[in-house]
Amino acid sequence: TTSTSIKTEAENWKSMSGVQTENTSDAGGGKDVGWIDNGDWMDYSISAPSAGTYTVNCRIASIYSTSQFQVKNSAGTVLATVNVPSTGGYQVWKTVSATINLPAGAQTLRIQSSSSQGFNFNWFELISASAGLTMIQGSTSVTDTSATALDVSPNPTTDKFVLQVNNTLAGNVTVQVINAAGALQKQFSFSKTAGSTQFYISIGDLPAATFTIKVSMTGWTDSTQIIKQ
């Protein structure tokens, strides 16, 4: 069998509680998730092609030697408890691993802090020795999120922000701003050239909250989060 791995950025959650994003100095740049306190969590949607055992690799940084988090399913069952070692700083990154059993099909994985000692979280990777995993965002499959396809800055913002779309496609772009309940708040349409392109977006009239920014082009979609203050 061929080992297949799929990586997703930590900020590409479908929902979360208590965390924020920041710029990361880890390889590849982009954002990491910080301000993770005891009980804080992030939910991610995945689709496992077959039932079986998977390795989950998590990219973390911490100044504490007793940080810990749990990987849970949608029923709240703990699939794995992962101890986070001291890496020497909140931007000094190491990869920790655990083994989890997953049923086949679409499901939600929760990463939840289970200690009072905080840590930063940059990405996680699921590895199967059989068929490949597909990370699901919205209703569209994203088969590889190892490269940061979207970047928003500043984050948090009080009004305007720059959305950078990093792909090789050219054509019409639809940008949707979606609240935590899944309701569309604003929608924008742009024309994009091939390569990395920046768009300027205003959400100053929206309430303070965390919003999902969903970006769609023909045959491609991705999403990220922004915090409106």
PDB file of C-alpha atoms in Angstrom:
ATOM      1  CA  THR A   1       0.000   0.000   0.000  1.00  0.00           C
ATOM      2  CA  THR A   2       1.012   3.618  -0.514  1.00  0.00           C
ATOM      3  CA  SER A   3       1.048   6.005   2.412  1.00  0.00           C
ATOM      4  CA  THR A   4      -1.009   9.129   1.751  1.00  0.00           C
ATOM      5  CA  SER A   5      -0.842  12.281   3.852  1.00  0.00           C
ATOM      6  CA  ILE A   6      -3.058  15.351   3.862  1.00  0.00           C
ATOM      7  CA  LYS A   7      -2.165  18.487   5.798  1.00  0.00           C
ATOM      8  CA  THR A   8      -4.520  21.250   6.870  1.00  0.00           C
ATOM      9  CA  GLU A   9      -3.669  24.610   8.390  1.00  0.00           C
ATOM     10  CA  ALA A  10      -4.840  25.010  11.982  1.00  0.00           C
ATOM     11  CA  GLU A  11      -6.687  28.251  11.188  1.00  0.00           C
ATOM     12  CA  ASN A  12      -8.888  26.479   8.627  1.00  0.00           C
ATOM     13  CA  TRP A  13     -11.356  25.321  11.263  1.00  0.00           C
ATOM     14  CA  LYS A  14     -15.092  25.054  10.583  1.00  0.00           C
ATOM     15  CA  SER A  15     -15.808  26.331  14.102  1.00  0.00           C
ATOM     16  CA  MET A  16     -13.829  27.131  17.240  1.00  0.00           C
ATOM     17  CA  SER A  17     -14.034  28.471  20.774  1.00  0.00           C
ATOM     18  CA  GLY A  18     -11.564  30.715  22.556  1.00  0.00           C
ATOM     19  CA  VAL A  19      -8.625  30.884  20.141  1.00  0.00           C
ATOM     20  CA  GLN A  20      -7.062  33.511  17.865  1.00  0.00           C
ATOM     21  CA  THR A  21      -4.668  33.514  14.926  1.00  0.00           C
ATOM     22  CA  GLU A  22      -1.312  35.245  14.522  1.00  0.00           C
ATOM     23  CA  ASN A  23       1.539  35.356  12.026  1.00  0.00           C
ATOM     24  CA  THR A  24       3.861  32.359  12.305  1.00  0.00           C
ATOM     25  CA  SER A  25       7.612  32.085  11.822  1.00  0.00           C
ATOM     26  CA  ASP A  26       7.325  28.358  11.072  1.00  0.00           C
ATOM     27  CA  ALA A  27       8.427  27.071   7.671  1.00  0.00           C
ATOM     28  CA  GLY A  28       5.937  28.145   5.022  1.00  0.00           C
ATOM     29  CA  GLY A  29       4.800  31.251   6.894  1.00  0.00           C
ATOM     30  CA  GLY A  30       1.114  32.141   7.111  1.00  0.00           C
ATOM     31  CA  LYS A  31      -0.827  31.948  10.360  1.00  0.00           C
ATOM     32  CA  ASP A  32      -0.820  29.803  13.460  1.00  0.00           C
ATOM     33  CA  VAL A  33      -3.442  29.441  16.186  1.00  0.00           C
ATOM     34  CA  GLY A  34      -2.572  30.791  19.623  1.00  0.00           C
ATOM     35  CA  TRP A  35      -4.142  31.927  22.881  1.00  0.00           C
ATOM     36  CA  ILE A  36      -5.191  28.311  23.458  1.00  0.00           C
ATOM     37  CA  ASP A  37      -6.378  27.913  27.045  1.00  0.00           C
ATOM     38  CA  ASN A  38      -7.806  24.938  28.925  1.00  0.00           C
ATOM     39  CA  GLY A  39     -11.027  23.814  27.232  1.00  0.00           C
ATOM     40  CA  ASP A  40     -10.534  25.853  24.045  1.00  0.00           C
ATOM     41  CA  TRP A  41     -11.174  23.893  20.848  1.00  0.00           C
ATOM     42  CA  MET A  42     -11.185  23.868  17.046  1.00  0.00           C
ATOM     43  CA  ASP A  43     -13.395  21.626  14.879  1.00  0.00           C
ATOM     44  CA  TYR A  44     -12.278  20.327  11.470  1.00  0.00           C
ATOM     45  CA  SER A  45     -14.282  18.420   8.849  1.00  0.00           C
ATOM     46  CA  ILE A  46     -12.673  15.406   7.211  1.00  0.00           C
ATOM     47  CA  SER A  47     -13.780  12.487   5.087  1.00  0.00           C
ATOM     48  CA  ALA A  48     -12.036   9.174   5.708  1.00  0.00           C
ATOM     49  CA  PRO A  49     -12.161   6.898   2.630  1.00  0.00           C
ATOM     50  CA  SER A  50     -12.090   3.762   4.769  1.00  0.00           C
ATOM     51  CA  ALA A  51     -12.290   2.730   8.399  1.00  0.00           C
ATOM     52  CA  GLY A  52      -8.930   2.144   9.997  1.00  0.00           C
ATOM     53  CA  THR A  53      -5.962   3.476  11.907  1.00  0.00           C
ATOM     54  CA  TYR A  54      -4.501   6.873  11.050  1.00  0.00           C
ATOM     55  CA  THR A  55      -1.480   8.747  12.317  1.00  0.00           C
ATOM     56  CA  VAL A  56      -2.147  12.365  13.212  1.00  0.00           C
ATOM     57  CA  ASN A  57       0.904  14.656  13.214  1.00  0.00           C
ATOM     58  CA  CYS A  58       0.461  18.046  14.883  1.00  0.00           C
ATOM     59  CA  ARG A  59       2.789  21.027  14.534  1.00  0.00           C
ATOM     60  CA  ILE A  60       3.050  22.733  17.927  1.00  0.00           C
ATOM     61  CA  ALA A  61       5.111  25.219  19.949  1.00  0.00           C
ATOM     62  CA  SER A  62       5.098  25.800  23.716  1.00  0.00           C
ATOM     63  CA  ILE A  63       7.198  27.159  26.561  1.00  0.00           C
ATOM     64  CA  TYR A  64       5.677  24.604  28.949  1.00  0.00           C
ATOM     65  CA  SER A  65       6.560  20.935  29.398  1.00  0.00           C
ATOM     66  CA  THR A  66       3.102  19.841  30.592  1.00  0.00           C
ATOM     67  CA  SER A  67       0.785  21.190  27.865  1.00  0.00           C
ATOM     68  CA  GLN A  68      -1.718  18.677  26.535  1.00  0.00           C
ATOM     69  CA  PHE A  69      -4.596  18.393  24.082  1.00  0.00           C
ATOM     70  CA  GLN A  70      -7.124  15.780  23.043  1.00  0.00           C
ATOM     71  CA  VAL A  71      -8.380  14.652  19.649  1.00  0.00           C
ATOM     72  CA  LYS A  72     -12.123  13.971  19.825  1.00  0.00           C
ATOM     73  CA  ASN A  73     -14.873  12.876  17.463  1.00  0.00           C
ATOM     74  CA  SER A  74     -18.257  14.604  17.101  1.00  0.00           C
ATOM     75  CA  ALA A  75     -19.702  12.494  19.941  1.00  0.00           C
ATOM     76  CA  GLY A  76     -17.042  13.837  22.299  1.00  0.00           C
ATOM     77  CA  THR A  77     -15.184  10.526  22.516  1.00  0.00           C
ATOM     78  CA  VAL A  78     -11.460  11.018  23.144  1.00  0.00           C
ATOM     79  CA  LEU A  79      -9.575   9.360  20.275  1.00  0.00           C
ATOM     80  CA  ALA A  80      -6.122  10.362  21.535  1.00  0.00           C
ATOM     81  CA  THR A  81      -4.473  12.432  24.257  1.00  0.00           C
ATOM     82  CA  VAL A  82      -1.326  14.199  23.064  1.00  0.00           C
ATOM     83  CA  ASN A  83       1.355  15.557  25.391  1.00  0.00           C
ATOM     84  CA  VAL A  84       3.058  18.727  24.174  1.00  0.00           C
ATOM     85  CA  PRO A  85       6.732  19.067  25.161  1.00  0.00           C
ATOM     86  CA  SER A  86       8.471  22.365  25.745  1.00  0.00           C
ATOM     87  CA  THR A  87       9.887  23.456  22.390  1.00  0.00           C
ATOM     88  CA  GLY A  88      11.759  26.451  23.800  1.00  0.00           C
ATOM     89  CA  GLY A  89       9.385  29.163  22.614  1.00  0.00           C
ATOM     90  CA  TYR A  90       5.994  29.973  21.132  1.00  0.00           C
ATOM     91  CA  GLN A  91       7.578  30.207  17.667  1.00  0.00           C
ATOM     92  CA  VAL A  92       9.941  27.233  18.057  1.00  0.00           C
ATOM     93  CA  TRP A  93       8.125  24.441  16.278  1.00  0.00           C
ATOM     94  CA  LYS A  94       8.099  20.659  16.671  1.00  0.00           C
ATOM     95  CA  THR A  95       5.838  17.889  15.371  1.00  0.00           C
ATOM     96  CA  VAL A  96       4.100  15.531  17.808  1.00  0.00           C
ATOM     97  CA  SER A  97       2.206  12.414  16.751  1.00  0.00           C
ATOM     98  CA  ALA A  98      -0.610  10.154  17.905  1.00  0.00           C
ATOM     99  CA  THR A  99      -2.588   7.249  16.470  1.00  0.00           C
ATOM    100  CA  ILE A 100      -6.370   7.385  16.080  1.00  0.00           C
ATOM    101  CA  ASN A 101      -9.035   5.054  14.713  1.00  0.00           C
ATOM    102  CA  LEU A 102     -11.562   6.557  12.304  1.00  0.00           C
ATOM    103  CA  PRO A 103     -14.731   5.194  10.717  1.00  0.00           C
ATOM    104  CA  ALA A 104     -15.252   5.654   6.994  1.00  0.00           C
ATOM    105  CA  GLY A 105     -17.011   8.757   5.705  1.00  0.00           C
ATOM    106  CA  ALA A 106     -17.448  12.434   6.502  1.00  0.00           C
ATOM    107  CA  GLN A 107     -16.906  13.366  10.138  1.00  0.00           C
ATOM    108  CA  THR A 108     -15.669  16.060  12.505  1.00  0.00           C
ATOM    109  CA  LEU A 109     -12.435  15.997  14.474  1.00  0.00           C
ATOM    110  CA  ARG A 110     -12.007  18.309  17.451  1.00  0.00           C
ATOM    111  CA  ILE A 111      -8.645  19.482  18.803  1.00  0.00           C
ATOM    112  CA  GLN A 112      -9.263  20.551  22.422  1.00  0.00           C
ATOM    113  CA  SER A 113      -6.815  21.790  25.038  1.00  0.00           C
ATOM    114  CA  SER A 114      -6.869  19.683  28.202  1.00  0.00           C
ATOM    115  CA  SER A 115      -4.327  21.571  30.329  1.00  0.00           C
ATOM    116  CA  SER A 116      -3.892  25.038  31.795  1.00  0.00           C
ATOM    117  CA  GLN A 117      -0.512  25.426  30.062  1.00  0.00           C
ATOM    118  CA  GLY A 118      -0.951  27.003  26.651  1.00  0.00           C
ATOM    119  CA  PHE A 119       0.574  26.133  23.296  1.00  0.00           C
ATOM    120  CA  ASN A 120       0.498  27.314  19.682  1.00  0.00           C
ATOM    121  CA  PHE A 121      -0.783  25.134  16.845  1.00  0.00           C
ATOM    122  CA  ASN A 122       0.190  25.554  13.174  1.00  0.00           C
ATOM    123  CA  TRP A 123      -1.127  22.540  11.243  1.00  0.00           C
ATOM    124  CA  PHE A 124      -2.093  18.929  11.497  1.00  0.00           C
ATOM    125  CA  GLU A 125      -1.581  16.048   9.099  1.00  0.00           C
ATOM    126  CA  LEU A 126      -3.486  12.781   8.814  1.00  0.00           C
ATOM    127  CA  ILE A 127      -1.612   9.835   7.347  1.00  0.00           C
ATOM    128  CA  SER A 128      -3.243   6.662   6.077  1.00  0.00           C
ATOM    129  CA  ALA A 129      -1.492   3.609   4.656  1.00  0.00           C
ATOM    130  CA  SER A 130      -4.419   2.988   2.320  1.00  0.00           C
ATOM    131  CA  ALA A 131      -6.563   5.420   0.343  1.00  0.00           C
ATOM    132  CA  GLY A 132      -6.049   9.149   0.699  1.00  0.00           C
ATOM    133  CA  LEU A 133      -7.930  11.414   3.052  1.00  0.00           C
ATOM    134  CA  THR A 134      -9.807  14.406   1.766  1.00  0.00           C
ATOM    135  CA  MET A 135     -10.184  17.492   3.910  1.00  0.00           C
ATOM    136  CA  ILE A 136     -13.672  18.951   3.470  1.00  0.00           C
ATOM    137  CA  GLN A 137     -14.355  22.670   3.712  1.00  0.00           C
ATOM    138  CA  GLY A 138     -17.950  23.673   3.092  1.00  0.00           C
ATOM    139  CA  SER A 139     -19.326  21.385   0.418  1.00  0.00           C
ATOM    140  CA  THR A 140     -16.176  21.184  -1.690  1.00  0.00           C
ATOM    141  CA  SER A 141     -13.300  18.746  -1.265  1.00  0.00           C
ATOM    142  CA  VAL A 142      -9.829  20.197  -0.891  1.00  0.00           C
ATOM    143  CA  THR A 143      -7.306  17.458  -1.506  1.00  0.00           C
ATOM    144  CA  ASP A 144      -4.251  19.297  -0.224  1.00  0.00           C
ATOM    145  CA  THR A 145      -4.019  22.324   2.043  1.00  0.00           C
ATOM    146  CA  SER A 146      -0.307  22.067   2.798  1.00  0.00           C
ATOM    147  CA  ALA A 147       0.324  25.345   0.972  1.00  0.00           C
ATOM    148  CA  THR A 148      -1.387  28.447   2.382  1.00  0.00           C
ATOM    149  CA  ALA A 149      -3.857  29.247  -0.389  1.00  0.00           C
ATOM    150  CA  LEU A 150      -5.407  32.216   1.434  1.00  0.00           C
ATOM    151  CA  ASP A 151      -3.996  34.917   3.662  1.00  0.00           C
ATOM    152  CA  VAL A 152      -5.804  37.774   5.408  1.00  0.00           C
ATOM    153  CA  SER A 153      -4.118  40.804   6.962  1.00  0.00           C
ATOM    154  CA  PRO A 154      -4.497  42.470   9.380  1.00  0.00           C
ATOM    155  CA  ASN A 155      -6.171  39.814  11.489  1.00  0.00           C
ATOM    156  CA  PRO A 156      -7.908  40.848  13.734  1.00  0.00           C
ATOM    157  CA  THR A 157      -9.296  43.878  11.881  1.00  0.00           C
ATOM    158  CA  THR A 158     -11.732  46.663  12.716  1.00  0.00           C
ATOM    159  CA  ASP A 159     -12.783  47.326   9.105  1.00  0.00           C
ATOM    160  CA  LYS A 160     -10.713  46.739   5.968  1.00  0.00           C
ATOM    161  CA  PHE A 161      -8.373  43.841   5.306  1.00  0.00           C
ATOM    162  CA  VAL A 162      -6.321  42.456   2.437  1.00  0.00           C
ATOM    163  CA  LEU A 163      -7.260  39.013   1.139  1.00  0.00           C
ATOM    164  CA  GLN A 164      -4.422  37.356  -0.753  1.00  0.00           C
ATOM    165  CA  VAL A 165      -5.343  34.404  -2.983  1.00  0.00           C
ATOM    166  CA  ASN A 166      -2.360  32.213  -3.816  1.00  0.00           C
ATOM    167  CA  ASN A 167      -3.094  29.930  -6.740  1.00  0.00           C
ATOM    168  CA  THR A 168      -2.293  29.713 -10.446  1.00  0.00           C
ATOM    169  CA  LEU A 169      -5.875  30.231 -11.620  1.00  0.00           C
ATOM    170  CA  ALA A 170      -7.313  33.191 -13.500  1.00  0.00           C
ATOM    171  CA  GLY A 171     -10.993  34.117 -13.710  1.00  0.00           C
ATOM    172  CA  ASN A 172     -13.929  35.285 -11.628  1.00  0.00           C
ATOM    173  CA  VAL A 173     -13.618  35.101  -7.841  1.00  0.00           C
ATOM    174  CA  THR A 174     -16.522  35.027  -5.383  1.00  0.00           C
ATOM    175  CA  VAL A 175     -15.724  35.982  -1.787  1.00  0.00           C
ATOM    176  CA  GLN A 176     -18.322  35.230   0.891  1.00  0.00           C
ATOM    177  CA  VAL A 177     -18.278  36.417   4.501  1.00  0.00           C
ATOM    178  CA  ILE A 178     -20.123  33.866   6.653  1.00  0.00           C
ATOM    179  CA  ASN A 179     -20.944  34.080  10.361  1.00  0.00           C
ATOM    180  CA  ALA A 180     -20.617  31.321  12.971  1.00  0.00           C
ATOM    181  CA  ALA A 181     -24.213  30.212  12.327  1.00  0.00           C
ATOM    182  CA  GLY A 182     -23.408  29.644   8.652  1.00  0.00           C
ATOM    183  CA  ALA A 183     -25.381  32.657   7.407  1.00  0.00           C
ATOM    184  CA  LEU A 184     -24.028  34.740   4.515  1.00  0.00           C
ATOM    185  CA  GLN A 185     -23.267  38.304   5.676  1.00  0.00           C
ATOM    186  CA  LYS A 186     -21.549  39.855   2.639  1.00  0.00           C
ATOM    187  CA  GLN A 187     -20.528  38.759  -0.840  1.00  0.00           C
ATOM    188  CA  PHE A 188     -18.006  40.236  -3.272  1.00  0.00           C
ATOM    189  CA  SER A 189     -17.073  39.472  -6.879  1.00  0.00           C
ATOM    190  CA  PHE A 190     -13.646  40.109  -8.387  1.00  0.00           C
ATOM    191  CA  SER A 191     -11.629  39.272 -11.474  1.00  0.00           C
ATOM    192  CA  LYS A 192      -8.342  37.500 -10.781  1.00  0.00           C
ATOM    193  CA  THR A 193      -5.199  37.132 -12.883  1.00  0.00           C
ATOM    194  CA  ALA A 194      -2.994  34.037 -12.763  1.00  0.00           C
ATOM    195  CA  GLY A 195      -0.734  33.904  -9.726  1.00  0.00           C
ATOM    196  CA  SER A 196      -0.952  35.474  -6.286  1.00  0.00           C
ATOM    197  CA  THR A 197      -3.520  38.299  -6.230  1.00  0.00           C
ATOM    198  CA  GLN A 198      -4.644  40.707  -3.496  1.00  0.00           C
ATOM    199  CA  PHE A 199      -8.168  42.020  -2.929  1.00  0.00           C
ATOM    200  CA  TYR A 200      -9.269  44.757  -0.527  1.00  0.00           C
ATOM    201  CA  ILE A 201     -12.388  43.971   1.500  1.00  0.00           C
ATOM    202  CA  SER A 202     -14.357  45.981   4.067  1.00  0.00           C
ATOM    203  CA  ILE A 203     -16.405  44.450   6.888  1.00  0.00           C
ATOM    204  CA  GLY A 204     -16.640  47.574   9.038  1.00  0.00           C
ATOM    205  CA  ASP A 205     -20.445  47.384   9.124  1.00  0.00           C
ATOM    206  CA  LEU A 206     -20.461  43.869  10.614  1.00  0.00           C
ATOM    207  CA  PRO A 207     -20.566  43.163  14.371  1.00  0.00           C
ATOM    208  CA  ALA A 208     -17.500  42.052  16.306  1.00  0.00           C
ATOM    209  CA  ALA A 209     -17.180  38.296  15.735  1.00  0.00           C
ATOM    210  CA  THR A 210     -15.150  35.617  13.994  1.00  0.00           C
ATOM    211  CA  PHE A 211     -16.167  35.155  10.357  1.00  0.00           C
ATOM    212  CA  THR A 212     -15.353  32.547   7.744  1.00  0.00           C
ATOM    213  CA  ILE A 213     -14.017  33.951   4.467  1.00  0.00           C
ATOM    214  CA  LYS A 214     -14.948  31.515   1.690  1.00  0.00           C
ATOM    215  CA  VAL A 215     -13.283  32.043  -1.690  1.00  0.00           C
ATOM    216  CA  SER A 216     -14.569  30.247  -4.788  1.00  0.00           C
ATOM    217  CA  MET A 217     -13.417  29.980  -8.397  1.00  0.00           C
ATOM    218  CA  THR A 218     -14.408  27.501 -11.082  1.00  0.00           C
ATOM    219  CA  GLY A 219     -13.183  24.112  -9.877  1.00  0.00           C
ATOM    220  CA  TRP A 220     -11.554  25.519  -6.716  1.00  0.00           C
ATOM    221  CA  THR A 221     -12.590  26.705  -3.279  1.00  0.00           C
ATOM    222  CA  ASP A 222     -10.929  27.395   0.060  1.00  0.00           C
ATOM    223  CA  SER A 223     -11.732  29.212   3.281  1.00  0.00           C
ATOM    224  CA  THR A 224     -10.052  30.946   6.186  1.00  0.00           C
ATOM    225  CA  GLN A 225     -11.081  32.880   9.292  1.00  0.00           C
ATOM    226  CA  ILE A 226     -10.941  36.549  10.227  1.00  0.00           C
ATOM    227  CA  ILE A 227     -11.674  38.195  13.558  1.00  0.00           C
ATOM    228  CA  LYS A 228     -13.680  41.449  13.382  1.00  0.00           C
ATOM    229  CA  GLN A 229     -13.150  43.657  16.425  1.00  0.00           C
TER     230      GLN A 229
END
